[in-house]
Amino acid sequence: IVMYIGQVSKDILKWPRPLSPPVVKLEMRTDAEYGMPSTHAMAATAISFSFFIATMNQYQYPFELGLVAAFVFSTLVCLSRLYTGMHTVLDVIGGALISAALLMLLYPAWDMIDHLLLTSPFCPLLSIVVPLVLCYNYPKLDYYSPTRGDTTTILGAGAGATVGFWLNNQYAAPAYASENFQLGFPLITSKIVVIVLARFFVGIFVVLLTRQLMKSVVLGVLGYRYKFPIGDLEARRRLEVEVPYKFITYSSVGFSATVIVPLLHELLGLM
């Protein structure tokens, strides 16, 4: 929700990025995008404070420490956008404030949304259809910008992960529970470190493999359907190619990360 609103807002407002000169731009990949709001600032604020809010009653740690950590993380990301010359101060402040407003509006409904996403029989269908409709109806620009492709990537990964969580809740151990629980930080031992590292590398390998395989397959099918070579960058930027290519690829990644990787961890005794 945060990223879609941020990306669409850029292409509706069409506020330019800082002029260079006088600004020295250190990151050119997203230079074709508009500036307001900073989606990096939005994501950093949303992720850090969502993580803080979601864990403060689940884990035993000082409230002040969690608050400071969330603030420092989001602030560092915001400052990095100024340092790289990608945003003005107003872009960054606007992005952070939009995320803060969305958090306050949605927080009261977190449990209800979570419950519906994990238990509703309509969840898989809506999780795929709604993001696809949003991506196909993305605001049109006079020139190509990576915002639509990046937004499709984000929504696709979220859709795949949501379907994966729903599937796990239906057929594996239910993830939804109304009761709170308290956990302290576990005692760090060499065995725990080895297991954590093994799970990490197994997960990363599977996710990267899924991405590469699905990217090749989907681009091959679309290339055959629309008669273009896979290496044709201009063809891959067309709406009828970019949206299904990125959505299918990254929804597969999200699904793999939430279903395939945990199953593999269990088979390998890494749970």
Coordinates of C-alpha atoms in Angstrom, one line a residue:
I1 CA 0.0 0.0 0.0
V2 CA 2.7 2.4 1.0
M3 CA 4.9 1.8 -2.1
Y4 CA 1.9 1.9 -4.6
I5 CA 0.7 5.2 -3.2
G6 CA 4.2 6.6 -3.2
Q7 CA 5.0 5.5 -6.8
V8 CA 1.6 6.7 -8.2
S9 CA 1.9 10.0 -6.4
K10 CA 5.2 10.7 -8.1
D11 CA 3.7 10.2 -11.6
I12 CA 0.6 12.3 -10.7
L13 CA 2.4 15.2 -9.1
K14 CA 5.3 15.2 -11.6
W15 CA 7.6 17.2 -9.3
P16 CA 11.2 17.1 -10.7
R17 CA 14.2 15.8 -8.9
P18 CA 16.8 18.3 -7.7
L19 CA 18.6 20.1 -10.5
S20 CA 22.2 19.0 -11.3
P21 CA 24.1 21.3 -11.1
P22 CA 24.1 22.4 -8.3
V23 CA 23.3 19.0 -6.9
V24 CA 25.8 16.2 -7.6
K25 CA 23.8 13.0 -8.4
L26 CA 25.4 9.8 -7.3
E27 CA 22.7 7.4 -8.3
M28 CA 21.4 7.6 -11.9
R29 CA 19.2 4.5 -12.2
T30 CA 16.1 6.2 -10.9
D31 CA 16.9 9.7 -12.3
A32 CA 14.1 9.3 -14.9
E33 CA 11.5 9.1 -12.1
Y34 CA 9.9 12.2 -10.5
G35 CA 10.8 13.2 -7.0
M36 CA 7.9 13.8 -4.7
P37 CA 7.4 11.9 -2.5
S38 CA 10.6 9.9 -1.7
T39 CA 9.5 6.3 -1.8
H40 CA 12.8 5.4 0.0
A41 CA 11.8 7.6 2.9
M42 CA 8.3 6.1 2.8
A43 CA 9.5 2.6 2.8
A44 CA 12.1 3.2 5.5
T45 CA 9.5 4.9 7.8
A46 CA 6.9 2.3 7.1
I47 CA 9.2 -0.8 7.6
S48 CA 11.0 0.4 10.7
F49 CA 8.0 1.7 12.6
S50 CA 5.8 -1.2 11.5
F51 CA 8.4 -3.6 12.8
F52 CA 8.7 -1.6 16.1
I53 CA 4.9 -1.5 16.6
A54 CA 4.4 -5.2 15.7
T55 CA 7.2 -6.4 18.0
M56 CA 7.0 -4.2 21.1
N57 CA 4.3 -6.5 22.7
Q58 CA 5.8 -9.7 21.3
Y59 CA 9.4 -9.4 22.4
Q60 CA 11.0 -8.2 25.6
Y61 CA 13.1 -5.2 24.9
P62 CA 13.1 -1.6 26.2
F63 CA 10.4 0.5 24.5
E64 CA 12.8 3.5 24.2
L65 CA 15.5 1.4 22.5
G66 CA 13.0 0.1 19.8
L67 CA 11.7 3.7 19.2
V68 CA 15.2 5.1 18.8
A69 CA 16.2 2.2 16.5
A70 CA 13.2 2.8 14.2
F71 CA 13.8 6.5 14.2
V72 CA 17.6 6.2 13.5
F73 CA 17.1 3.7 10.7
S74 CA 14.4 5.7 8.9
T75 CA 16.4 8.9 9.4
L76 CA 19.6 7.4 7.9
V77 CA 17.8 6.2 4.8
C78 CA 16.2 9.7 4.4
L79 CA 19.6 11.4 4.8
S80 CA 21.0 9.0 2.2
R81 CA 18.5 10.3 -0.4
L82 CA 19.7 13.8 0.2
Y83 CA 23.4 12.8 0.1
T84 CA 23.0 10.9 -3.3
G85 CA 21.2 14.0 -4.7
M86 CA 18.1 12.1 -5.6
H87 CA 15.6 14.1 -3.5
T88 CA 15.0 17.5 -1.9
V89 CA 14.4 17.9 1.8
L90 CA 10.7 18.4 1.0
D91 CA 10.5 15.1 -0.9
V92 CA 11.9 13.3 2.1
I93 CA 9.8 15.0 4.7
G94 CA 6.7 14.4 2.5
G95 CA 7.4 10.7 2.1
A96 CA 8.0 10.2 5.8
L97 CA 4.8 12.1 6.7
I98 CA 2.7 10.1 4.2
S99 CA 3.9 6.8 5.7
A100 CA 3.3 8.0 9.2
A101 CA -0.3 9.0 8.2
L102 CA -0.9 5.6 6.6
L103 CA 0.4 3.8 9.6
M104 CA -1.9 5.7 11.9
L105 CA -4.9 5.1 9.6
L106 CA -4.2 1.4 9.1
Y107 CA -2.9 0.3 12.5
P108 CA -6.4 -0.1 14.1
A109 CA -7.3 -2.5 11.3
W110 CA -4.0 -4.6 11.4
D111 CA -5.5 -7.6 13.2
M112 CA -8.6 -7.6 11.1
I113 CA -6.7 -7.4 7.8
D114 CA -4.2 -10.0 9.0
H115 CA -7.0 -12.4 9.9
L116 CA -8.8 -11.9 6.6
L117 CA -5.6 -12.4 4.6
L118 CA -4.9 -15.7 6.4
T119 CA -8.3 -17.2 6.5
S120 CA -10.6 -15.8 3.8
P121 CA -11.2 -18.2 0.9
F122 CA -11.1 -15.2 -1.5
C123 CA -7.6 -14.2 -0.4
P124 CA -5.6 -15.9 -3.2
L125 CA -7.9 -14.5 -5.9
L126 CA -8.0 -11.0 -4.6
S127 CA -4.2 -11.0 -3.9
I128 CA -3.6 -11.6 -7.5
V129 CA -6.4 -9.8 -9.3
V130 CA -6.3 -6.5 -7.4
P131 CA -2.5 -5.8 -7.8
L132 CA -2.7 -6.8 -11.5
V133 CA -5.6 -4.4 -12.2
L134 CA -3.6 -1.6 -10.4
C135 CA -0.5 -2.3 -12.4
Y136 CA -2.3 -2.4 -15.8
N137 CA -4.0 0.9 -14.9
Y138 CA -0.9 2.7 -13.8
P139 CA -0.7 6.4 -14.7
K140 CA 0.7 6.9 -18.2
L141 CA 3.7 9.1 -18.8
D142 CA 5.0 10.9 -21.9
Y143 CA 8.3 8.9 -21.6
Y144 CA 9.4 5.7 -20.1
S145 CA 10.1 5.7 -16.4
P146 CA 11.0 2.6 -14.2
T147 CA 8.2 3.5 -11.7
R148 CA 5.6 1.2 -13.3
G149 CA 8.1 -1.7 -13.5
D150 CA 9.3 -1.2 -9.9
T151 CA 5.7 -0.9 -8.6
T152 CA 4.8 -4.1 -10.5
T153 CA 7.8 -5.9 -8.9
I154 CA 6.8 -4.8 -5.4
L155 CA 3.1 -5.7 -5.8
G156 CA 4.0 -9.0 -7.5
A157 CA 6.3 -10.0 -4.6
G158 CA 3.6 -9.0 -2.1
A159 CA 0.9 -10.9 -3.9
G160 CA 3.0 -14.1 -4.0
A161 CA 4.0 -13.8 -0.4
T162 CA 0.4 -13.2 0.6
V163 CA -0.8 -16.3 -1.2
G164 CA 2.0 -18.2 0.4
F165 CA 1.0 -17.1 3.9
W166 CA -2.6 -18.0 3.2
L167 CA -1.6 -21.4 1.9
N168 CA 0.6 -22.1 5.0
N169 CA -2.2 -21.1 7.3
Q170 CA -4.6 -23.5 5.5
Y171 CA -2.5 -26.6 5.2
A172 CA 0.5 -26.1 7.5
A173 CA 0.7 -24.9 11.1
P174 CA -1.8 -22.0 11.5
A175 CA 0.0 -18.7 11.7
Y176 CA -3.0 -16.7 13.0
A177 CA -3.5 -16.7 16.7
S178 CA -5.3 -14.2 18.9
E179 CA -3.2 -14.7 21.9
N180 CA -0.1 -12.6 22.6
F181 CA 3.1 -14.3 23.5
Q182 CA 6.3 -13.1 25.2
L183 CA 9.8 -14.0 24.0
G184 CA 13.1 -12.9 25.2
F185 CA 16.3 -12.9 23.1
P186 CA 17.6 -16.4 22.7
L187 CA 21.0 -17.4 24.0
I188 CA 23.4 -17.2 21.0
T189 CA 25.4 -20.4 20.6
S190 CA 27.6 -21.6 17.8
K191 CA 24.9 -24.2 16.8
I192 CA 22.3 -21.4 16.4
V193 CA 24.7 -19.3 14.3
V194 CA 25.4 -22.3 12.0
I195 CA 21.6 -23.0 11.6
V196 CA 20.8 -19.3 10.9
L197 CA 23.6 -19.0 8.3
A198 CA 22.5 -22.3 6.7
R199 CA 18.9 -21.2 6.5
F200 CA 19.9 -17.8 5.1
F201 CA 22.1 -19.2 2.3
V202 CA 19.6 -22.0 1.4
G203 CA 16.8 -19.3 1.2
I204 CA 18.8 -16.9 -0.9
F205 CA 19.8 -19.6 -3.3
V206 CA 16.3 -20.8 -3.8
V207 CA 14.9 -17.3 -4.2
L208 CA 17.6 -16.3 -6.7
L209 CA 17.1 -19.6 -8.6
T210 CA 13.4 -19.0 -8.7
R211 CA 13.8 -15.5 -10.0
Q212 CA 16.2 -16.5 -12.8
L213 CA 14.1 -19.5 -13.9
M214 CA 10.8 -17.6 -14.0
K215 CA 12.4 -14.6 -15.7
S216 CA 13.8 -16.8 -18.5
V217 CA 10.5 -18.7 -18.9
V218 CA 8.2 -15.7 -18.8
L219 CA 10.3 -13.6 -21.1
G220 CA 10.6 -16.6 -23.5
V221 CA 6.8 -17.0 -23.6
L222 CA 6.1 -13.3 -24.0
G223 CA 8.9 -13.0 -26.6
Y224 CA 7.2 -15.8 -28.6
R225 CA 3.8 -14.3 -28.2
Y226 CA 4.7 -10.7 -29.2
K227 CA 7.5 -11.6 -31.6
F228 CA 10.6 -9.9 -30.0
P229 CA 14.0 -11.2 -29.0
I230 CA 14.5 -11.6 -25.2
G231 CA 17.3 -9.0 -25.2
D232 CA 15.1 -6.3 -26.8
L233 CA 15.0 -3.7 -23.9
E234 CA 12.5 -1.5 -25.7
A235 CA 10.1 -4.4 -26.2
R236 CA 10.4 -5.4 -22.5
R237 CA 9.3 -1.9 -21.5
R238 CA 5.9 -2.2 -23.3
L239 CA 2.9 -2.5 -21.0
E240 CA 1.7 -5.8 -22.3
V241 CA 5.2 -7.3 -21.7
E242 CA 6.6 -5.4 -18.6
V243 CA 3.6 -6.0 -16.3
P244 CA 3.1 -9.8 -16.8
Y245 CA 6.9 -10.4 -16.9
K246 CA 7.6 -8.6 -13.7
F247 CA 4.4 -9.6 -11.9
I248 CA 4.7 -13.4 -12.6
T249 CA 8.5 -13.4 -11.9
Y250 CA 8.3 -11.7 -8.6
S251 CA 5.0 -13.2 -7.4
S252 CA 6.9 -16.5 -7.9
V253 CA 9.7 -15.2 -5.8
G254 CA 7.3 -14.1 -3.0
F255 CA 5.6 -17.5 -3.1
S256 CA 8.9 -19.4 -3.1
A257 CA 10.2 -17.4 -0.1
T258 CA 7.1 -18.1 2.0
V259 CA 6.3 -21.7 1.0
I260 CA 9.1 -23.5 -0.9
V261 CA 12.0 -22.2 1.3
P262 CA 10.3 -23.1 4.7
L263 CA 9.5 -26.6 3.3
L264 CA 13.1 -27.0 2.2
H265 CA 14.3 -25.8 5.6
E266 CA 12.1 -28.4 7.3
L267 CA 13.3 -31.2 5.0
L268 CA 17.0 -30.2 5.7
G269 CA 16.3 -30.1 9.5
L270 CA 17.0 -26.4 9.7
M271 CA 13.8 -25.4 11.5

